Amino acid sequence: MANGEFDIVLWGATGAVGRRAAYHLAHRTSRSDIRCALGGRDAEKLKRVRDDLGPAGSHLEIVVGDSKDREFLASLAGRSRVICSTVGPFALYGSELVEACAKAGTHYCDLTGEPYWMRQMIDAHQAEAQRSGARIVHSCGHDSIPSDLGVLFLQKAAIERFGSPCRDVRIRITKFRGGFSGGTAASFVYAMEEGPKNPTIGKLMADPYALNPAGERDGPDGPDLMMPIRTSFDPELKVWTKPYFMAPMNAKTVRRSNALLRYLYGKDFRYKESDTSRPGIRGWFGAISYTLAARLFLIAMALPFTRAYLRKNVLPKSGEGPGAEVRERGTYEMIAIGAHANGQVIRATIVGRGDPGVESTSRMLVEAALCLAEDDIAVGGGFWTPASALGSLLRERVTAHAGLSFELME
Ligand SMILES: NC(=O)c1ccc[n+]([C@@H]2O[C@H](COP(=O)([O-])OP(=O)(O)OC[C@H]3O[C@@H](n4cnc5c(N)ncnc54)[C@H](OP(=O)(O)O)[C@@H]3O)[C@@H](O)[C@H]2O)c1
């Protein structure tokens, strides 16, 4: 583990999520002796971000370099205990930093929702991270902390109540209000551009166990389909369900957590995430219309001409994200429903305050970095998930400081 001039470096502090993460990092650390820096490729932009933070940001150092510069990144990793990154699409700009952290023993967390890239990173650097002691934790934003920690919370409660975990857990998205940023759009565009060139991307996306360790890539769940035209009635919640955009990504992380937690949820664990519509015929119609519209959007994004048009005229650009009002008024709610083999059901709500795509995500990323820097983490070096590495330590942090709550329902 690198000793470090910096306890935490926020890499990519000038982007849409990065600027909000800088704000939270500054306020969370301004009265402590934790040494932090804002990092990126543009010194002037970084200084402006720090100046905008006022006195709360005065303790933050600035580091400047490029995410493709291996020499610089090796030196930065050598000087840092934890690096948290918003520099994405990660498949484009993230590999060299993960490599540097794995080599130097520097803990790392990020916001990637790109399973094909995560698979590449695990395969390339797991042995090195285990040797160096670097804890590498991907997906520390709205994708996938609420799902991953929510399932861990529910399963621990099930084990306490029933003596064993639930075999079947479903998460239903019951509220989602907010926007999304340019970096999220860029990651999606990148995946749509690369997909036809590299069939492995689609194969990994569909494989429900793509992120599991070698030799453990099978189980009872079927393929993770991207926005299938499908709706069903949820008798528990009495609403119609519709596909959820990030379900394939979150589900892979939850299943990897189960494997890394030595099958705490059981080897026959099944997991599914869906969005919800209203009850009744209007709910059914809303769910079907939504899935058709989503499918049309995916087709438009798959065709180069319409993709270029949407990118230029509709999708947010790098650095852009929802305005202050949307960020503050944003919110989300998920209900986790666990069905136990004994026929009983256990439910939990996971609620987040602040727009999921930027505000809540930036707070969660900062809490994950603080957790890696300050907490007594039980696992050693290697590639982990939020639940398997940080578990209840992170849950306490995001509950206290990032506006999340996890509660069992009666
Ligand atoms: N997990 C989640 O829930 C979640 C939520 C939101 C976003 N995300 C992901 O987070 C990432 C960031 O999103 P965003 O909207 O904040 O993106 P963004 O606004 O485009 O910001 C990207 C950042 O990366 C920096 N950067 C780009 N190329 C670089 C290079 N070669 N060297 C150094 N820095 C470089 C940019 O610097 P400049 O300012 O100098 O251009 C900027 O600071 C995306 O990958 C997105 O998919 C995930």
Short mmCIF file of C-alpha atoms and ligand atoms in Angstrom, two decimals:
data_model
loop_
_atom_site.label_atom_id
_atom_site.label_comp_id
_atom_site.label_asym_id
_atom_site.label_seq_id
_atom_site.Cartn_x
_atom_site.Cartn_y
_atom_site.Cartn_z
CA MET A 1 0.00 0.00 0.00
CA ALA A 2 1.37 3.37 -1.00
CA ASN A 3 1.97 5.62 2.02
CA GLY A 4 1.04 8.71 0.20
CA GLU A 5 1.29 12.42 0.03
CA PHE A 6 -2.47 12.35 -0.58
CA ASP A 7 -5.09 10.30 1.26
CA ILE A 8 -7.63 10.82 -1.53
CA VAL A 9 -7.28 12.08 -5.09
CA LEU A 10 -10.49 12.87 -6.93
CA TRP A 11 -9.51 12.17 -10.54
CA GLY A 12 -11.72 13.97 -13.06
CA ALA A 13 -12.83 16.79 -10.74
CA THR A 14 -13.83 19.09 -13.62
CA GLY A 15 -16.63 16.96 -15.14
CA ALA A 16 -20.35 17.06 -14.36
CA VAL A 17 -20.11 14.44 -11.59
CA GLY A 18 -16.55 15.45 -10.68
CA ARG A 19 -17.51 19.03 -9.77
CA ARG A 20 -20.26 17.81 -7.42
CA ALA A 21 -17.91 15.18 -5.97
CA ALA A 22 -15.33 17.96 -5.39
CA TYR A 23 -17.99 19.89 -3.50
CA HIS A 24 -18.85 16.92 -1.27
CA LEU A 25 -15.21 15.93 -0.75
CA ALA A 26 -14.33 19.49 0.25
CA HIS A 27 -17.16 19.75 2.76
CA ARG A 28 -16.60 16.27 4.17
CA THR A 29 -12.87 16.82 4.76
CA SER A 30 -12.40 20.56 5.38
CA ARG A 31 -12.32 20.13 9.16
CA SER A 32 -10.26 16.93 9.21
CA ASP A 33 -6.57 16.32 8.63
CA ILE A 34 -7.24 14.09 5.64
CA ARG A 35 -5.12 15.25 2.67
CA CYS A 36 -7.00 15.49 -0.59
CA ALA A 37 -6.35 16.62 -4.13
CA LEU A 38 -8.42 17.41 -7.20
CA GLY A 39 -6.98 15.87 -10.36
CA GLY A 40 -7.49 16.28 -14.09
CA ARG A 41 -5.88 17.38 -17.32
CA ASP A 42 -6.59 21.11 -17.22
CA ALA A 43 -4.93 23.14 -14.45
CA GLU A 44 -7.02 26.28 -15.02
CA LYS A 45 -10.30 24.37 -14.93
CA LEU A 46 -9.21 22.58 -11.74
CA LYS A 47 -8.33 25.88 -10.07
CA ARG A 48 -11.74 27.29 -11.03
CA VAL A 49 -13.45 24.25 -9.48
CA ARG A 50 -11.44 24.78 -6.29
CA ASP A 51 -12.08 28.55 -6.23
CA ASP A 52 -15.82 27.95 -6.62
CA LEU A 53 -15.73 25.88 -3.44
CA GLY A 54 -14.67 28.92 -1.40
CA PRO A 55 -13.01 28.38 2.01
CA ALA A 56 -14.22 24.74 2.16
CA GLY A 57 -11.90 23.93 -0.76
CA SER A 58 -8.79 25.76 0.40
CA HIS A 59 -7.16 22.57 1.76
CA LEU A 60 -7.40 20.79 -1.61
CA GLU A 61 -4.22 20.36 -3.65
CA ILE A 62 -4.27 20.18 -7.45
CA VAL A 63 -2.63 17.51 -9.62
CA VAL A 64 -2.49 17.77 -13.38
CA GLY A 65 -1.88 15.03 -15.94
CA ASP A 66 -3.44 12.94 -18.67
CA SER A 67 -5.29 9.68 -18.19
CA LYS A 68 -3.24 8.10 -20.99
CA ASP A 69 0.13 9.07 -19.48
CA ARG A 70 1.36 5.88 -17.79
CA GLU A 71 4.43 7.52 -16.24
CA PHE A 72 2.39 10.29 -14.66
CA LEU A 73 -0.24 7.83 -13.40
CA ALA A 74 2.40 5.54 -11.87
CA SER A 75 3.82 8.54 -10.02
CA LEU A 76 0.34 9.73 -8.94
CA ALA A 77 -0.60 6.24 -7.68
CA GLY A 78 2.71 6.10 -5.79
CA ARG A 79 1.84 9.38 -4.04
CA SER A 80 -1.77 8.48 -3.17
CA ARG A 81 -3.54 6.13 -0.76
CA VAL A 82 -6.89 6.23 -2.58
CA ILE A 83 -7.82 7.47 -6.05
CA CYS A 84 -11.46 7.84 -6.98
CA SER A 85 -12.18 8.44 -10.63
CA THR A 86 -14.95 9.99 -12.72
CA VAL A 87 -12.88 9.97 -15.93
CA GLY A 88 -15.06 8.02 -18.32
CA PRO A 89 -16.05 6.33 -20.54
CA PHE A 90 -13.78 4.10 -18.50
CA ALA A 91 -13.15 1.70 -21.37
CA LEU A 92 -11.64 4.69 -23.21
CA TYR A 93 -9.86 6.59 -20.43
CA GLY A 94 -9.70 4.32 -17.38
CA SER A 95 -7.44 1.32 -18.02
CA GLU A 96 -4.05 2.96 -17.38
CA LEU A 97 -5.15 4.30 -14.00
CA VAL A 98 -6.46 0.93 -12.81
CA GLU A 99 -3.19 -0.66 -13.89
CA ALA A 100 -1.16 1.99 -12.01
CA CYS A 101 -3.23 1.55 -8.82
CA ALA A 102 -3.05 -2.25 -8.95
CA LYS A 103 0.73 -2.07 -9.29
CA ALA A 104 1.29 0.56 -6.59
CA GLY A 105 -1.10 -0.89 -4.00
CA THR A 106 -3.31 2.20 -4.20
CA HIS A 107 -6.98 1.73 -3.39
CA TYR A 108 -9.31 2.78 -6.18
CA CYS A 109 -13.01 3.34 -6.80
CA ASP A 110 -14.94 4.62 -9.80
CA LEU A 111 -18.32 5.03 -11.48
CA THR A 112 -18.10 2.60 -14.34
CA GLY A 113 -21.18 0.80 -15.61
CA GLU A 114 -19.24 -1.00 -18.35
CA PRO A 115 -19.14 -4.73 -17.54
CA TYR A 116 -16.99 -5.63 -20.57
CA TRP A 117 -14.29 -3.21 -19.35
CA MET A 118 -14.57 -4.42 -15.75
CA ARG A 119 -14.07 -8.00 -16.97
CA GLN A 120 -10.93 -6.88 -18.87
CA MET A 121 -9.55 -5.09 -15.82
CA ILE A 122 -10.21 -8.02 -13.46
CA ASP A 123 -8.55 -10.48 -15.84
CA ALA A 124 -5.54 -8.22 -16.42
CA HIS A 125 -4.85 -6.94 -12.89
CA GLN A 126 -6.44 -9.16 -10.24
CA ALA A 127 -3.20 -11.01 -9.44
CA GLU A 128 -1.23 -7.75 -9.22
CA ALA A 129 -3.85 -6.09 -6.97
CA GLN A 130 -3.90 -9.12 -4.66
CA ARG A 131 -0.11 -8.96 -4.44
CA SER A 132 0.10 -5.19 -3.88
CA GLY A 133 -2.90 -4.93 -1.53
CA ALA A 134 -4.81 -2.48 -3.78
CA ARG A 135 -8.56 -2.72 -3.22
CA ILE A 136 -10.25 -1.93 -6.53
CA VAL A 137 -13.97 -1.22 -6.32
CA HIS A 138 -15.88 -0.41 -9.51
CA SER A 139 -19.44 0.94 -9.81
CA CYS A 140 -19.57 3.19 -6.74
CA GLY A 141 -22.41 5.44 -7.95
CA HIS A 142 -26.14 5.02 -8.34
CA ASP A 143 -25.01 2.07 -10.44
CA SER A 144 -24.57 -0.07 -8.41
CA ILE A 145 -24.36 0.95 -4.73
CA PRO A 146 -28.11 1.10 -3.87
CA SER A 147 -28.79 -2.30 -5.50
CA ASP A 148 -25.67 -3.98 -4.20
CA LEU A 149 -25.92 -2.71 -0.61
CA GLY A 150 -29.71 -3.06 -0.68
CA VAL A 151 -29.53 -6.79 -1.46
CA LEU A 152 -26.84 -7.32 1.20
CA PHE A 153 -29.05 -5.49 3.73
CA LEU A 154 -32.11 -7.57 2.82
CA GLN A 155 -30.25 -10.88 2.84
CA LYS A 156 -28.66 -10.19 6.23
CA ALA A 157 -32.11 -9.44 7.61
CA ALA A 158 -33.47 -12.65 6.01
CA ILE A 159 -30.68 -14.73 7.54
CA GLU A 160 -31.43 -13.19 10.94
CA ARG A 161 -35.18 -13.76 10.58
CA PHE A 162 -35.34 -17.13 8.81
CA GLY A 163 -31.91 -18.64 9.49
CA SER A 164 -30.98 -18.63 5.80
CA PRO A 165 -31.02 -16.18 2.83
CA CYS A 166 -33.82 -15.66 0.33
CA ARG A 167 -33.47 -17.72 -2.80
CA ASP A 168 -35.13 -15.10 -4.95
CA VAL A 169 -34.65 -11.33 -4.71
CA ARG A 170 -36.31 -8.77 -6.95
CA ILE A 171 -35.71 -5.06 -6.90
CA ARG A 172 -38.47 -2.81 -8.18
CA ILE A 173 -37.71 0.81 -9.01
CA THR A 174 -40.74 2.64 -7.62
CA LYS A 175 -39.51 6.22 -7.95
CA PHE A 176 -36.85 7.81 -10.14
CA ARG A 177 -36.64 11.57 -10.56
CA GLY A 178 -33.58 13.28 -11.97
CA GLY A 179 -31.41 13.71 -15.02
CA PHE A 180 -28.23 12.32 -16.47
CA SER A 181 -24.90 13.79 -17.47
CA GLY A 182 -22.72 14.03 -20.56
CA GLY A 183 -20.36 11.33 -19.34
CA THR A 184 -23.22 8.84 -18.97
CA ALA A 185 -24.34 9.67 -22.51
CA ALA A 186 -20.75 9.30 -23.78
CA SER A 187 -20.39 5.87 -22.12
CA PHE A 188 -23.61 4.71 -23.75
CA VAL A 189 -22.59 6.07 -27.16
CA TYR A 190 -19.19 4.40 -26.83
CA ALA A 191 -20.80 1.02 -26.05
CA MET A 192 -23.15 1.38 -29.04
CA GLU A 193 -20.22 2.27 -31.33
CA GLU A 194 -17.97 -0.51 -30.09
CA GLY A 195 -20.65 -3.24 -29.90
CA PRO A 196 -20.74 -4.06 -33.63
CA LYS A 197 -16.90 -4.08 -33.83
CA ASN A 198 -16.45 -6.28 -30.80
CA PRO A 199 -19.05 -9.07 -30.32
CA THR A 200 -17.58 -9.86 -26.87
CA ILE A 201 -19.24 -6.69 -25.55
CA GLY A 202 -22.75 -7.96 -26.36
CA LYS A 203 -21.93 -11.47 -25.18
CA LEU A 204 -20.65 -10.23 -21.82
CA MET A 205 -23.62 -7.87 -21.42
CA ALA A 206 -26.03 -10.78 -21.88
CA ASP A 207 -24.11 -13.18 -19.62
CA PRO A 208 -25.65 -12.83 -16.15
CA TYR A 209 -22.49 -14.15 -14.49
CA ALA A 210 -19.98 -12.26 -16.67
CA LEU A 211 -18.34 -10.63 -13.66
CA ASN A 212 -18.07 -13.75 -11.53
CA PRO A 213 -14.68 -15.35 -10.89
CA ALA A 214 -13.47 -18.01 -13.35
CA GLY A 215 -15.10 -21.38 -12.81
CA GLU A 216 -18.09 -19.73 -11.07
CA ARG A 217 -19.91 -18.31 -14.10
CA ASP A 218 -23.09 -20.32 -13.95
CA GLY A 219 -26.27 -20.25 -11.92
CA PRO A 220 -30.04 -20.23 -12.18
CA ASP A 221 -30.50 -16.76 -13.74
CA GLY A 222 -31.23 -16.45 -17.47
CA PRO A 223 -29.56 -13.93 -19.80
CA ASP A 224 -29.52 -10.22 -18.91
CA LEU A 225 -31.52 -8.67 -21.74
CA MET A 226 -31.22 -4.97 -22.60
CA MET A 227 -34.71 -3.42 -22.52
CA PRO A 228 -36.75 -6.44 -23.68
CA ILE A 229 -40.31 -5.62 -24.80
CA ARG A 230 -41.85 -7.21 -21.77
CA THR A 231 -44.20 -6.26 -18.99
CA SER A 232 -45.64 -8.28 -16.15
CA PHE A 233 -47.90 -7.68 -13.19
CA ASP A 234 -46.27 -7.65 -9.77
CA PRO A 235 -48.85 -9.14 -7.38
CA GLU A 236 -46.82 -8.00 -4.32
CA LEU A 237 -46.83 -4.31 -5.25
CA LYS A 238 -49.93 -4.47 -7.49
CA VAL A 239 -48.22 -2.57 -10.31
CA TRP A 240 -47.09 -3.35 -13.85
CA THR A 241 -43.36 -3.76 -14.34
CA LYS A 242 -41.19 -2.64 -17.24
CA PRO A 243 -37.50 -3.19 -17.98
CA TYR A 244 -34.97 -1.04 -16.16
CA PHE A 245 -32.10 0.38 -18.19
CA MET A 246 -29.31 -0.36 -15.75
CA ALA A 247 -30.66 -3.75 -14.63
CA PRO A 248 -28.12 -5.85 -16.62
CA MET A 249 -25.25 -3.92 -15.05
CA ASN A 250 -26.52 -3.83 -11.47
CA ALA A 251 -27.52 -7.50 -11.57
CA LYS A 252 -24.02 -8.59 -12.61
CA THR A 253 -22.53 -6.66 -9.71
CA VAL A 254 -24.99 -8.19 -7.22
CA ARG A 255 -24.19 -11.70 -8.50
CA ARG A 256 -20.45 -11.02 -8.30
CA SER A 257 -20.97 -9.83 -4.72
CA ASN A 258 -22.67 -13.13 -3.91
CA ALA A 259 -19.69 -15.07 -5.31
CA LEU A 260 -17.14 -12.88 -3.49
CA LEU A 261 -19.11 -13.14 -0.25
CA ARG A 262 -18.68 -16.93 -0.54
CA TYR A 263 -22.29 -17.39 -1.58
CA LEU A 264 -23.81 -15.66 1.42
CA TYR A 265 -27.02 -15.46 -0.66
CA GLY A 266 -26.77 -19.15 -1.67
CA LYS A 267 -25.66 -20.91 -4.84
CA ASP A 268 -29.26 -21.04 -6.09
CA PHE A 269 -29.75 -17.27 -5.61
CA ARG A 270 -31.81 -15.58 -8.33
CA TYR A 271 -31.85 -11.83 -8.90
CA LYS A 272 -33.83 -9.44 -11.07
CA GLU A 273 -34.36 -5.67 -11.29
CA SER A 274 -37.30 -3.96 -12.99
CA ASP A 275 -38.86 -0.54 -13.20
CA THR A 276 -42.54 -0.11 -12.36
CA SER A 277 -45.55 1.53 -13.92
CA ARG A 278 -48.94 2.27 -12.37
CA PRO A 279 -51.63 -0.33 -11.57
CA GLY A 280 -54.59 -1.01 -13.88
CA ILE A 281 -54.97 -0.74 -17.63
CA ARG A 282 -53.27 2.68 -17.70
CA GLY A 283 -50.25 1.16 -15.98
CA TRP A 284 -50.11 -1.68 -18.52
CA PHE A 285 -50.38 0.79 -21.39
CA GLY A 286 -47.71 3.02 -19.83
CA ALA A 287 -45.34 0.05 -19.39
CA ILE A 288 -45.82 -1.17 -22.97
CA SER A 289 -45.44 2.34 -24.44
CA TYR A 290 -42.29 2.85 -22.43
CA THR A 291 -40.68 -0.39 -23.57
CA LEU A 292 -41.54 0.36 -27.21
CA ALA A 293 -40.13 3.89 -26.94
CA ALA A 294 -36.98 2.55 -25.27
CA ARG A 295 -36.59 -0.03 -28.03
CA LEU A 296 -36.94 2.69 -30.69
CA PHE A 297 -34.31 4.76 -28.89
CA LEU A 298 -31.93 1.78 -28.83
CA ILE A 299 -32.46 1.23 -32.56
CA ALA A 300 -31.79 4.93 -33.22
CA MET A 301 -28.61 4.71 -31.13
CA ALA A 302 -27.47 1.62 -33.01
CA LEU A 303 -27.64 3.35 -36.41
CA PRO A 304 -24.66 5.63 -37.09
CA PHE A 305 -26.68 8.45 -38.71
CA THR A 306 -29.36 8.77 -36.00
CA ARG A 307 -26.75 8.21 -33.28
CA ALA A 308 -24.70 11.15 -34.62
CA TYR A 309 -27.86 13.28 -34.75
CA LEU A 310 -28.92 12.41 -31.19
CA ARG A 311 -25.41 12.95 -29.93
CA LYS A 312 -25.17 16.39 -31.52
CA ASN A 313 -28.68 17.66 -30.83
CA VAL A 314 -30.25 15.77 -27.96
CA LEU A 315 -27.82 14.10 -25.53
CA PRO A 316 -25.91 16.19 -22.96
CA LYS A 317 -22.24 16.94 -23.76
CA SER A 318 -19.20 16.26 -21.59
CA GLY A 319 -19.31 18.54 -18.54
CA GLU A 320 -23.09 19.05 -18.81
CA GLY A 321 -25.57 17.65 -16.34
CA PRO A 322 -28.83 18.48 -14.60
CA GLY A 323 -29.12 21.97 -13.07
CA ALA A 324 -29.18 22.71 -9.35
CA GLU A 325 -32.96 22.47 -9.02
CA VAL A 326 -33.17 19.02 -10.67
CA ARG A 327 -30.18 17.84 -8.63
CA GLU A 328 -31.69 18.94 -5.35
CA ARG A 329 -35.29 17.89 -6.01
CA GLY A 330 -34.27 14.56 -7.51
CA THR A 331 -34.97 11.36 -5.65
CA TYR A 332 -35.29 7.60 -6.11
CA GLU A 333 -36.86 4.67 -4.33
CA MET A 334 -36.42 0.95 -4.77
CA ILE A 335 -38.24 -1.90 -3.08
CA ALA A 336 -36.29 -5.10 -2.57
CA ILE A 337 -38.51 -8.16 -2.21
CA GLY A 338 -36.98 -11.40 -1.00
CA ALA A 339 -38.86 -14.68 -1.36
CA HIS A 340 -37.65 -17.34 1.06
CA ALA A 341 -37.83 -21.09 0.47
CA ASN A 342 -40.11 -21.31 3.54
CA GLY A 343 -42.78 -19.36 1.64
CA GLN A 344 -42.30 -16.14 3.56
CA VAL A 345 -41.46 -12.78 2.05
CA ILE A 346 -39.24 -10.00 3.37
CA ARG A 347 -39.15 -6.49 1.94
CA ALA A 348 -36.91 -3.46 2.28
CA THR A 349 -36.99 0.05 0.87
CA ILE A 350 -33.90 1.80 -0.41
CA VAL A 351 -34.43 5.53 -0.75
CA GLY A 352 -32.02 8.12 -2.08
CA ARG A 353 -32.33 11.90 -1.85
CA GLY A 354 -30.86 13.98 -4.67
CA ASP A 355 -30.87 13.31 -8.39
CA PRO A 356 -29.52 9.77 -8.90
CA GLY A 357 -27.33 10.47 -11.97
CA VAL A 358 -25.16 13.24 -10.55
CA GLU A 359 -26.00 14.41 -7.03
CA SER A 360 -26.52 11.10 -5.27
CA THR A 361 -23.81 9.42 -7.38
CA SER A 362 -21.18 12.03 -6.50
CA ARG A 363 -21.92 11.72 -2.78
CA MET A 364 -21.73 7.94 -2.91
CA LEU A 365 -18.42 8.02 -4.77
CA VAL A 366 -16.93 10.34 -2.14
CA GLU A 367 -18.19 8.11 0.69
CA ALA A 368 -16.69 5.03 -0.99
CA ALA A 369 -13.34 6.84 -1.24
CA LEU A 370 -13.52 7.93 2.41
CA CYS A 371 -14.43 4.38 3.38
CA LEU A 372 -11.36 3.03 1.55
CA ALA A 373 -9.18 5.72 3.14
CA GLU A 374 -10.41 5.67 6.72
CA ASP A 375 -12.21 2.44 7.59
CA ASP A 376 -10.96 -0.86 8.84
CA ILE A 377 -11.80 -2.99 5.82
CA ALA A 378 -11.73 -6.75 6.29
CA VAL A 379 -10.73 -7.81 2.76
CA GLY A 380 -7.28 -7.59 1.20
CA GLY A 381 -6.19 -6.49 -2.24
CA GLY A 382 -8.09 -7.43 -5.39
CA PHE A 383 -11.15 -6.48 -7.40
CA TRP A 384 -14.22 -6.21 -5.21
CA THR A 385 -17.76 -4.93 -5.38
CA PRO A 386 -19.18 -2.26 -3.04
CA ALA A 387 -21.05 -4.91 -0.99
CA SER A 388 -18.23 -7.45 -0.80
CA ALA A 389 -15.48 -4.99 0.17
CA LEU A 390 -17.19 -2.14 1.99
CA GLY A 391 -20.56 -3.64 3.01
CA SER A 392 -22.11 -2.21 6.15
CA LEU A 393 -19.25 0.30 6.64
CA LEU A 394 -20.31 1.96 3.40
CA ARG A 395 -24.01 1.58 4.19
CA GLU A 396 -23.50 3.54 7.43
CA ARG A 397 -21.59 6.20 5.55
CA VAL A 398 -24.08 6.67 2.71
CA THR A 399 -26.92 6.69 5.24
CA ALA A 400 -25.23 9.35 7.38
CA HIS A 401 -23.73 11.50 4.62
CA ALA A 402 -25.15 10.71 1.17
CA GLY A 403 -28.91 10.90 1.77
CA LEU A 404 -29.67 7.17 1.45
CA SER A 405 -31.82 5.05 3.73
CA PHE A 406 -32.27 1.28 3.94
CA GLU A 407 -35.29 0.11 5.91
CA LEU A 408 -37.15 -3.14 6.38
CA MET A 409 -40.88 -2.88 5.61
CA GLU A 410 -43.40 -4.38 7.96
N1 LIG B 1 -22.32 4.77 -11.80
C1 LIG B 1 -23.18 5.75 -11.98
O1 LIG B 1 -24.27 5.73 -11.44
C2 LIG B 1 -22.79 6.92 -12.83
C3 LIG B 1 -23.52 8.10 -12.76
C4 LIG B 1 -23.08 9.19 -13.51
C5 LIG B 1 -21.96 9.08 -14.32
N2 LIG B 1 -21.31 7.89 -14.40
C6 LIG B 1 -20.08 7.76 -15.23
O2 LIG B 1 -19.12 8.66 -14.71
C7 LIG B 1 -18.30 9.14 -15.75
C8 LIG B 1 -18.22 10.66 -15.69
O3 LIG B 1 -19.45 11.24 -16.02
P1 LIG B 1 -19.53 12.83 -16.22
O4 LIG B 1 -20.86 13.14 -16.74
O5 LIG B 1 -19.03 13.52 -15.01
O6 LIG B 1 -18.47 13.02 -17.43
P2 LIG B 1 -17.82 14.36 -17.97
O7 LIG B 1 -18.62 15.55 -17.58
O8 LIG B 1 -17.56 14.14 -19.41
O9 LIG B 1 -16.42 14.43 -17.19
C9 LIG B 1 -15.34 13.61 -17.54
C10 LIG B 1 -14.10 14.02 -16.77
O10 LIG B 1 -13.01 13.29 -17.31
C11 LIG B 1 -11.97 14.21 -17.63
N3 LIG B 1 -11.15 13.70 -18.72
C12 LIG B 1 -11.55 13.33 -19.96
N4 LIG B 1 -10.48 12.91 -20.67
C13 LIG B 1 -9.40 13.00 -19.86
C14 LIG B 1 -8.03 12.72 -20.00
N5 LIG B 1 -7.53 12.27 -21.16
N6 LIG B 1 -7.21 12.91 -18.95
C15 LIG B 1 -7.69 13.39 -17.79
N7 LIG B 1 -8.98 13.69 -17.57
C16 LIG B 1 -9.83 13.50 -18.61
C17 LIG B 1 -12.70 15.47 -18.01
O11 LIG B 1 -11.80 16.56 -17.99
P3 LIG B 1 -12.10 17.94 -18.76
O12 LIG B 1 -13.06 18.69 -17.90
O13 LIG B 1 -10.77 18.60 -18.83
O14 LIG B 1 -12.69 17.61 -20.09
C18 LIG B 1 -13.74 15.49 -16.88
O15 LIG B 1 -13.16 15.91 -15.68
C19 LIG B 1 -18.88 8.57 -17.05
O16 LIG B 1 -18.14 7.44 -17.42
C20 LIG B 1 -20.28 8.14 -16.67
O17 LIG B 1 -20.74 7.05 -17.44
C21 LIG B 1 -21.70 6.83 -13.67
#
